[in-house]
Coordinates of C-alpha atoms in Angstrom, one line a residue:
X1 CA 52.7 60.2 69.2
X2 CA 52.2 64.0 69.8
X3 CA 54.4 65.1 67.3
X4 CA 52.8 62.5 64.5
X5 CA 49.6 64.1 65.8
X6 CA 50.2 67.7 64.8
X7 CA 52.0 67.0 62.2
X8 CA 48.8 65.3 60.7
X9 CA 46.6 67.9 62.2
X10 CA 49.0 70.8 61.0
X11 CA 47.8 71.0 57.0
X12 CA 44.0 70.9 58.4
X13 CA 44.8 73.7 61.1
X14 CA 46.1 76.2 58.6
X15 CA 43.8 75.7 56.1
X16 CA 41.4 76.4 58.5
X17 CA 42.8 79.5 59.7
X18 CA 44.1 80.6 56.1
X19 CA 42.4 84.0 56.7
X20 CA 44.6 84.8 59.4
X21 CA 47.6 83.0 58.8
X22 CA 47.6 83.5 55.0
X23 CA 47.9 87.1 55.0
X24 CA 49.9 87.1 58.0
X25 CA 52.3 84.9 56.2
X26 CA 52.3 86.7 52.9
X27 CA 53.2 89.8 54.6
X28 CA 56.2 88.3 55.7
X29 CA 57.8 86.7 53.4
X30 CA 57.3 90.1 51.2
X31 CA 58.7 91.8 54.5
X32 CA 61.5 89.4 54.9
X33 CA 62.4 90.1 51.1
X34 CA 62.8 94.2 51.6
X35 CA 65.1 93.4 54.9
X36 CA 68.0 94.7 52.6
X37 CA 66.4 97.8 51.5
X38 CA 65.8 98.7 54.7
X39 CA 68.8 98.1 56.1
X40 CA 70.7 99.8 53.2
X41 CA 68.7 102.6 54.4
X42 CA 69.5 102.6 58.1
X43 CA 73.1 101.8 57.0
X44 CA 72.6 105.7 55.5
X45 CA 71.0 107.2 59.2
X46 CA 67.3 106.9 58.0
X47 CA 65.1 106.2 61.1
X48 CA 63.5 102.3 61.3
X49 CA 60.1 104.3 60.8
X50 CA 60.8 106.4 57.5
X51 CA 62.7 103.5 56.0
X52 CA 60.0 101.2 56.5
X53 CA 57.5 103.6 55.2
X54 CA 59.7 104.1 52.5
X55 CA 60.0 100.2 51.7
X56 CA 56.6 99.5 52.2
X57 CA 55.6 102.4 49.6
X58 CA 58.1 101.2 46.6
X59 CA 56.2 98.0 47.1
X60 CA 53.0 99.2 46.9
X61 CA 53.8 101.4 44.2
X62 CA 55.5 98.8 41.7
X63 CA 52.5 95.9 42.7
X64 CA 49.8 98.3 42.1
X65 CA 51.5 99.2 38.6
X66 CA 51.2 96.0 37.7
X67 CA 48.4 94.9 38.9
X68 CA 46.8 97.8 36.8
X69 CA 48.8 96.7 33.9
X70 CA 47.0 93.8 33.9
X71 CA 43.6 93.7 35.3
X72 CA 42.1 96.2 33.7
X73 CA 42.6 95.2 30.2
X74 CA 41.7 91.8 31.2
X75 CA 38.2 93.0 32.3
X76 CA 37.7 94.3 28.6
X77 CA 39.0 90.9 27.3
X78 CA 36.7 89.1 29.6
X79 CA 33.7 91.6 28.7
X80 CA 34.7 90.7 24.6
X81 CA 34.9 86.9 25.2
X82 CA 31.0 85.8 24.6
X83 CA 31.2 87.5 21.2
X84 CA 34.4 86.2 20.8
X85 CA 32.9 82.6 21.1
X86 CA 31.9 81.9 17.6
X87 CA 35.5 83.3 16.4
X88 CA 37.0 80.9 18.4
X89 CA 34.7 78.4 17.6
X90 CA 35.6 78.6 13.6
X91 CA 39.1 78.5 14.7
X92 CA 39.3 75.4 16.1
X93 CA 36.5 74.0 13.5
X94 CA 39.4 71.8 11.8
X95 CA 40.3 70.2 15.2
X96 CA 36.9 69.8 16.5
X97 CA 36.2 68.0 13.4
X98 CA 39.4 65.9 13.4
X99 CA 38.6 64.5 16.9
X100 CA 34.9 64.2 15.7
X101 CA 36.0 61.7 13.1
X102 CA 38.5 60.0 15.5
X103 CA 35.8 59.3 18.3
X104 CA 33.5 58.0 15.7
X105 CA 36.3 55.5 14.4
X106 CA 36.7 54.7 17.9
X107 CA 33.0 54.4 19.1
X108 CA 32.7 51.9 15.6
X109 CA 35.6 50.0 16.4
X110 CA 34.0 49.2 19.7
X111 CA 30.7 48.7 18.4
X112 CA 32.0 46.0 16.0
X113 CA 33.9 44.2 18.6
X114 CA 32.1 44.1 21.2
X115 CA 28.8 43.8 18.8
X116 CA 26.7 46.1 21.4
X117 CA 25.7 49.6 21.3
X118 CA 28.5 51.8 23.3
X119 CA 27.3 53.4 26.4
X120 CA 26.7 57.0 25.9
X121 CA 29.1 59.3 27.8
X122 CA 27.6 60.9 30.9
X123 CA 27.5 65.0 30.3
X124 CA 29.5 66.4 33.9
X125 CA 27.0 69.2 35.6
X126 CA 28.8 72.4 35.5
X127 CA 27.6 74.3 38.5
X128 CA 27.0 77.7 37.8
X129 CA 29.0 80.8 38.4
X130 CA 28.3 82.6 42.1
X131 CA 26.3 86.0 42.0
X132 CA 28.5 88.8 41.4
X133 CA 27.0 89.9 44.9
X134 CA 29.0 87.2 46.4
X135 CA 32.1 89.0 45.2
X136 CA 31.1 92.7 46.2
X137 CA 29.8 91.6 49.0
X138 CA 33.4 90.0 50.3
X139 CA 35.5 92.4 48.9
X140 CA 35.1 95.0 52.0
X141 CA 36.6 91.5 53.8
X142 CA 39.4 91.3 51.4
X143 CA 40.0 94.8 51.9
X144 CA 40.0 94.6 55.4
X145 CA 42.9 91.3 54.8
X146 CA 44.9 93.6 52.5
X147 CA 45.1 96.3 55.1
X148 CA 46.4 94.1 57.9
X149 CA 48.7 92.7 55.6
X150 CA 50.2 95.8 55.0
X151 CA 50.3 97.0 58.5
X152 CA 52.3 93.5 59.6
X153 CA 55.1 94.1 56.7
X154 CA 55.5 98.3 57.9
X155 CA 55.6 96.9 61.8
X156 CA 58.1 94.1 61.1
X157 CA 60.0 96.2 59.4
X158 CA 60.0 99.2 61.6
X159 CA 61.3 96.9 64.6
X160 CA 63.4 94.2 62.8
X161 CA 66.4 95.8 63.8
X162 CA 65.4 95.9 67.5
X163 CA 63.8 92.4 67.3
X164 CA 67.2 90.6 65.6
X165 CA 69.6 92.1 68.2
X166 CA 66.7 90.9 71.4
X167 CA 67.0 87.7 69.6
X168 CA 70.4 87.4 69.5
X169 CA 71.6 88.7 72.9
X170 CA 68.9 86.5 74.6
X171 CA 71.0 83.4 73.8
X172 CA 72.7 81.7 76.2
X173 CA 76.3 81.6 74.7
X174 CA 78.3 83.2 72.4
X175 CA 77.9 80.3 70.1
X176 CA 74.4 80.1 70.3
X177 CA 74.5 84.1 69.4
X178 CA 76.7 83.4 66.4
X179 CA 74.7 80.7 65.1
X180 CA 71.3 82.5 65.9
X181 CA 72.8 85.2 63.8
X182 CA 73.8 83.4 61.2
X183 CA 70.8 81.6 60.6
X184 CA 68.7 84.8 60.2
X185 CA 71.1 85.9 57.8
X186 CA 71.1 83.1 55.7
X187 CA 67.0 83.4 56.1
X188 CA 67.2 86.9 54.8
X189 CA 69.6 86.9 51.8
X190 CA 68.4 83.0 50.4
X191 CA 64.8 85.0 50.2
X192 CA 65.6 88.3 49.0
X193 CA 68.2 87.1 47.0
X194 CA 65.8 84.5 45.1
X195 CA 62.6 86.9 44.8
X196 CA 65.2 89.9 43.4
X197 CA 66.3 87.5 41.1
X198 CA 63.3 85.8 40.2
X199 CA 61.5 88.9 40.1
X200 CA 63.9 90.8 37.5
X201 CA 64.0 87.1 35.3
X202 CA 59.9 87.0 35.2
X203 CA 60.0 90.8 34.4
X204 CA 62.4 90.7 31.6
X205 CA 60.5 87.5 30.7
X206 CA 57.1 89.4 30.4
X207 CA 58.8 92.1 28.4
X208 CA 60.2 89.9 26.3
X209 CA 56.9 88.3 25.4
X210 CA 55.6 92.0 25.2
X211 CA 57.5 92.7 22.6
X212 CA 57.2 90.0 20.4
X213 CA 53.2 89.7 20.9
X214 CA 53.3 93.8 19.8
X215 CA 55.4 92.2 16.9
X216 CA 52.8 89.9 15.3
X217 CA 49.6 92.3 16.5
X218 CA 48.3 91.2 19.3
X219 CA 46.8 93.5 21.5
X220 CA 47.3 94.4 25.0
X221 CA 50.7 92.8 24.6
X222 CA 51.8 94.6 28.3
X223 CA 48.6 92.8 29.7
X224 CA 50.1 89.3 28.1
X225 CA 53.2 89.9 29.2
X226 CA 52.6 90.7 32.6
X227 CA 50.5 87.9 32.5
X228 CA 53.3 85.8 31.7
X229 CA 55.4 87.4 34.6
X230 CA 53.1 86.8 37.3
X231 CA 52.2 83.0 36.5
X232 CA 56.2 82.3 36.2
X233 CA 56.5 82.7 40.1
X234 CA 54.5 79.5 39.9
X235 CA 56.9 77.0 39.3
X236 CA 55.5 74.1 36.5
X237 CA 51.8 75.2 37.0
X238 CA 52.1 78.9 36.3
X239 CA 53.8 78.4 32.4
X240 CA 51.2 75.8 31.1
X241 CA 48.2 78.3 32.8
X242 CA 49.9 81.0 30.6
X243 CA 50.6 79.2 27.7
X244 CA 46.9 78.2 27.9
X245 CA 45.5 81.8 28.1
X246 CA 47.8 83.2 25.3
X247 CA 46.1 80.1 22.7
X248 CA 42.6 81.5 24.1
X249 CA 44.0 85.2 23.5
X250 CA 45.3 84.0 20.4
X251 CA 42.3 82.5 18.8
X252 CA 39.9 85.5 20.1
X253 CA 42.0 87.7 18.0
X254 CA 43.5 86.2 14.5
X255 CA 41.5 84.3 12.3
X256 CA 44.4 81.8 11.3
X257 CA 44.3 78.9 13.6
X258 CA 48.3 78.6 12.9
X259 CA 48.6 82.6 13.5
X260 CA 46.5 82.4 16.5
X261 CA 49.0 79.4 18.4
X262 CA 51.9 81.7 17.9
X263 CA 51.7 84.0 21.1
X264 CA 51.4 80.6 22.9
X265 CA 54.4 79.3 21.1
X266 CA 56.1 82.1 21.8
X267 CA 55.3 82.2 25.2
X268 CA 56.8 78.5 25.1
X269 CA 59.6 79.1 23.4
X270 CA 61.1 81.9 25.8
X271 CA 60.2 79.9 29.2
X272 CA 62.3 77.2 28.2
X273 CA 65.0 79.5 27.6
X274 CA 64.5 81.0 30.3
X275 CA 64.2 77.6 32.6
X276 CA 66.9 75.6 31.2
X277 CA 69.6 78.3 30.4
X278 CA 69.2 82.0 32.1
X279 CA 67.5 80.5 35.3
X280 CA 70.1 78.0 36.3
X281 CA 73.0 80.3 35.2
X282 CA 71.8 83.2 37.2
X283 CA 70.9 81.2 40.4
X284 CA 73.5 79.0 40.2
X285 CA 73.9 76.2 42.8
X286 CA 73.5 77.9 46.3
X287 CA 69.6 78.9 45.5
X288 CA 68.9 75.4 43.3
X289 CA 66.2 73.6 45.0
X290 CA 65.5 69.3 44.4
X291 CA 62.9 69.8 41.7
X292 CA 61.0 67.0 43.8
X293 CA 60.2 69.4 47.2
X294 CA 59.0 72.2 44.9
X295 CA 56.8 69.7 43.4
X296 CA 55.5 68.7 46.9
X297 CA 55.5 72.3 48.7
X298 CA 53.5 73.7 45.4
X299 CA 51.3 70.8 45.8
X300 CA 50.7 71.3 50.0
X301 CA 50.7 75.1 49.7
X302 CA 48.0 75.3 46.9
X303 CA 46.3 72.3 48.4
X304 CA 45.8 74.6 51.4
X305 CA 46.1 78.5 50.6
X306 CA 45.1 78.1 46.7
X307 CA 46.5 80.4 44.0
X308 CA 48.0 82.5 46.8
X309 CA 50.1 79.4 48.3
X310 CA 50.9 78.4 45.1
X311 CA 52.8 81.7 44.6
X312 CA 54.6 81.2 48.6
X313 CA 55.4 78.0 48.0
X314 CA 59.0 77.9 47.0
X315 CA 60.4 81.3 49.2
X316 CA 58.7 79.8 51.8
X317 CA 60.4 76.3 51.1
X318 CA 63.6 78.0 51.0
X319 CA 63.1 79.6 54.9
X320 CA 62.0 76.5 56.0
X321 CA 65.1 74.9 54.4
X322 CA 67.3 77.4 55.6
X323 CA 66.2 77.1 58.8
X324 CA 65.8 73.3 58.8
X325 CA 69.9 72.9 57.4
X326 CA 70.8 75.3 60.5
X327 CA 69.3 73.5 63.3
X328 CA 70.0 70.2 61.7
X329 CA 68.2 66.8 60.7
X330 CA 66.8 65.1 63.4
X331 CA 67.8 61.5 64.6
X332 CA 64.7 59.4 63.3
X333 CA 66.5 56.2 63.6
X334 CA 68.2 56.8 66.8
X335 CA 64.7 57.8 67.8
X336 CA 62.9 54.6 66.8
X337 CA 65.8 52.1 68.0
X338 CA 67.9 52.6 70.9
X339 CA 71.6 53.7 70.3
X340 CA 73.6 50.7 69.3
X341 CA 70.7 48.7 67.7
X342 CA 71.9 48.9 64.0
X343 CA 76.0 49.3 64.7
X344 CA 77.6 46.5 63.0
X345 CA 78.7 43.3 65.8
X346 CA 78.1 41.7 68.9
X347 CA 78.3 43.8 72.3
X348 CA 81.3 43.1 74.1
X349 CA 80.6 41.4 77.5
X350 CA 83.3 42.0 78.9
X351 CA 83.1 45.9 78.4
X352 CA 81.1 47.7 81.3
X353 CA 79.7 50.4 78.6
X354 CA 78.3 47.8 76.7

């Protein structure tokens, strides 16, 4: 009953400490995933504090790339949308009209059946947008979550040599050494090895869609693409959100509705390339995951961390199988029943065991 208890209470625990735990959590699954830097530069006689430093640096250096690559020309984009609106507007005139027609067919139909005047459709209430003092006024908060996030990834990383051999030698047994080891192997390489490789297939991805939006004239086509890059760590969520934004690019920019569903299109075209063909090949089967549990960790994750554990949610499905596989599944139905209850056949009386 204790165990059903927190594991009811646990979702509702860590969304309530998510500004604690959700930095602290981020930070290691990033550090976790530069354990093979750093230990390819120890294996060279760097010290654990300069090869951390260093780690930690060609981290921040690439994310704040492209980060910049992308949020500041989506602040001009965002600045041109209201006079944009019309534009867009006049682009989807034809469909607007189309479903026009259609719900008045429909609202007729209805009105001839059931020979009564349909009920009018209640308008939602859109709450309005928070102050922008809300934002400024939280960002020395977020600041302060960024900067212990970035101390916990330079501090694991300084002392992960020192804490994996203290966690080894403190077993028991030679066995339980070995197997301690192995499982924090198999932790390491199954993360770093799928955010590498996901990484380089979501940056080749965004160039790729780069390109070809810098083909047909849209602008900021480094902004699209990493764009594109970013929302692909999100596994079924993260394309349709891009796909969405590149037909809202789209139709701020060309007149021609057809012209103006082509960086979508495109963007639609190359992920399922991507996911049917390059993904699979590259992974291959020792990092393929039951399509089902990314389904269900993107859903818990982003249930209670949001965008943010929407992006953790399948390295840190792979730890928690890794780790799960290693210590093995537990014994629910020897748990529930006593040992014996569902063998096939009578006990023997005659046997003192039975």
């Amino acid at each position: 009953m204790a165990g059903v208890g927190l594991l009811l209470g646990l979702p509702f625990a860590l969304r309530a400490a998510s500004e604690f735990l959700l930095p602290v959590t981020a930070a290691m699954v990033i550090a976790i995933a530069l354990v093979p830097l750093l230990e390819w530069l120890e294996r060279r006689r760097v010290p654990s504090g300069i090869a951390a430093f260093l780690c930690l640096f060609f981290f921040l250096v690439i994310a704040n790339a492209a980060l910049a690559s992308i949020v500041v020309p989506a602040t001009e984009w965002f600045q041109a949308l209201p006079q944009r609106i019309p534009q867009i507007q006049a682009n989807l005139a034809p469909v607007i009209d189309f479903y026009s027609n259609l719900q008045k067919f429909v609202d007729d139909t209805v009105q001839m059946l059931a020979k009564g005047p349909v009920a009018a459709a209640q308008a939602s209430a859109v709450q309005a947008p928070s102050s922008i003092m809300d934002y400024v006024s939280s960002a020395p908060h977020a600041a302060i979550q960024l900067f212990f996030g970035i101390l916990v990834v330079y501090f694991f990383l300084c002392g992960w040599t020192r804490l994996r051999e203290r966690t080894i030698t403190s077993r028991g047994s030679f066995g339980g050494a070995l197997a301690t080891a192995r499982v924090i192997q198999d932790v390491v390489d199954s993360t770093s090895a799928y955010l590498g490789t996901i990484t380089l297939i979501n940056v080749t991805l965004g160039l790729l869609v780069s390109a070809a939006l810098w083909l047909i004239g849209m602008p900021s086509p480094l902004m699209w693409g990493g764009i594109v890059a970013l929302l692909n760590y999100i596994p079924y969520i993260g394309p349709i959100l891009a796909a969405i934004l590149l037909a809202l690019g789209g139709l701020m920019t060309f007149s021609d509705v057809w012209l103006a569903l082509t960086p979508a299109a495109i963007q639609i075209g190359l992920h399922v390339v991507e996911a049917n063909a390059v993904t699979p090949a590259i992974l291959g089967k020792r990092l393929t995951i039951n399509p089902l549990l990314i389904l269900l960790s993107l859903s818990f994750w982003g249930w209670v961390w949001g965008t943010p554990g929407a992006l953790l949610a399948v390295p840190l499905l792979i730890i928690i199988q890794t780790i799960a596989g290693a210590a093995g599944k537990p014994d629910i139905a020897g748990f529930l029943f006593e040992e014996g209850t569902l063998v096939a056949g009578s006990p023997d009386p005659g046997d003192p065991d039975d």
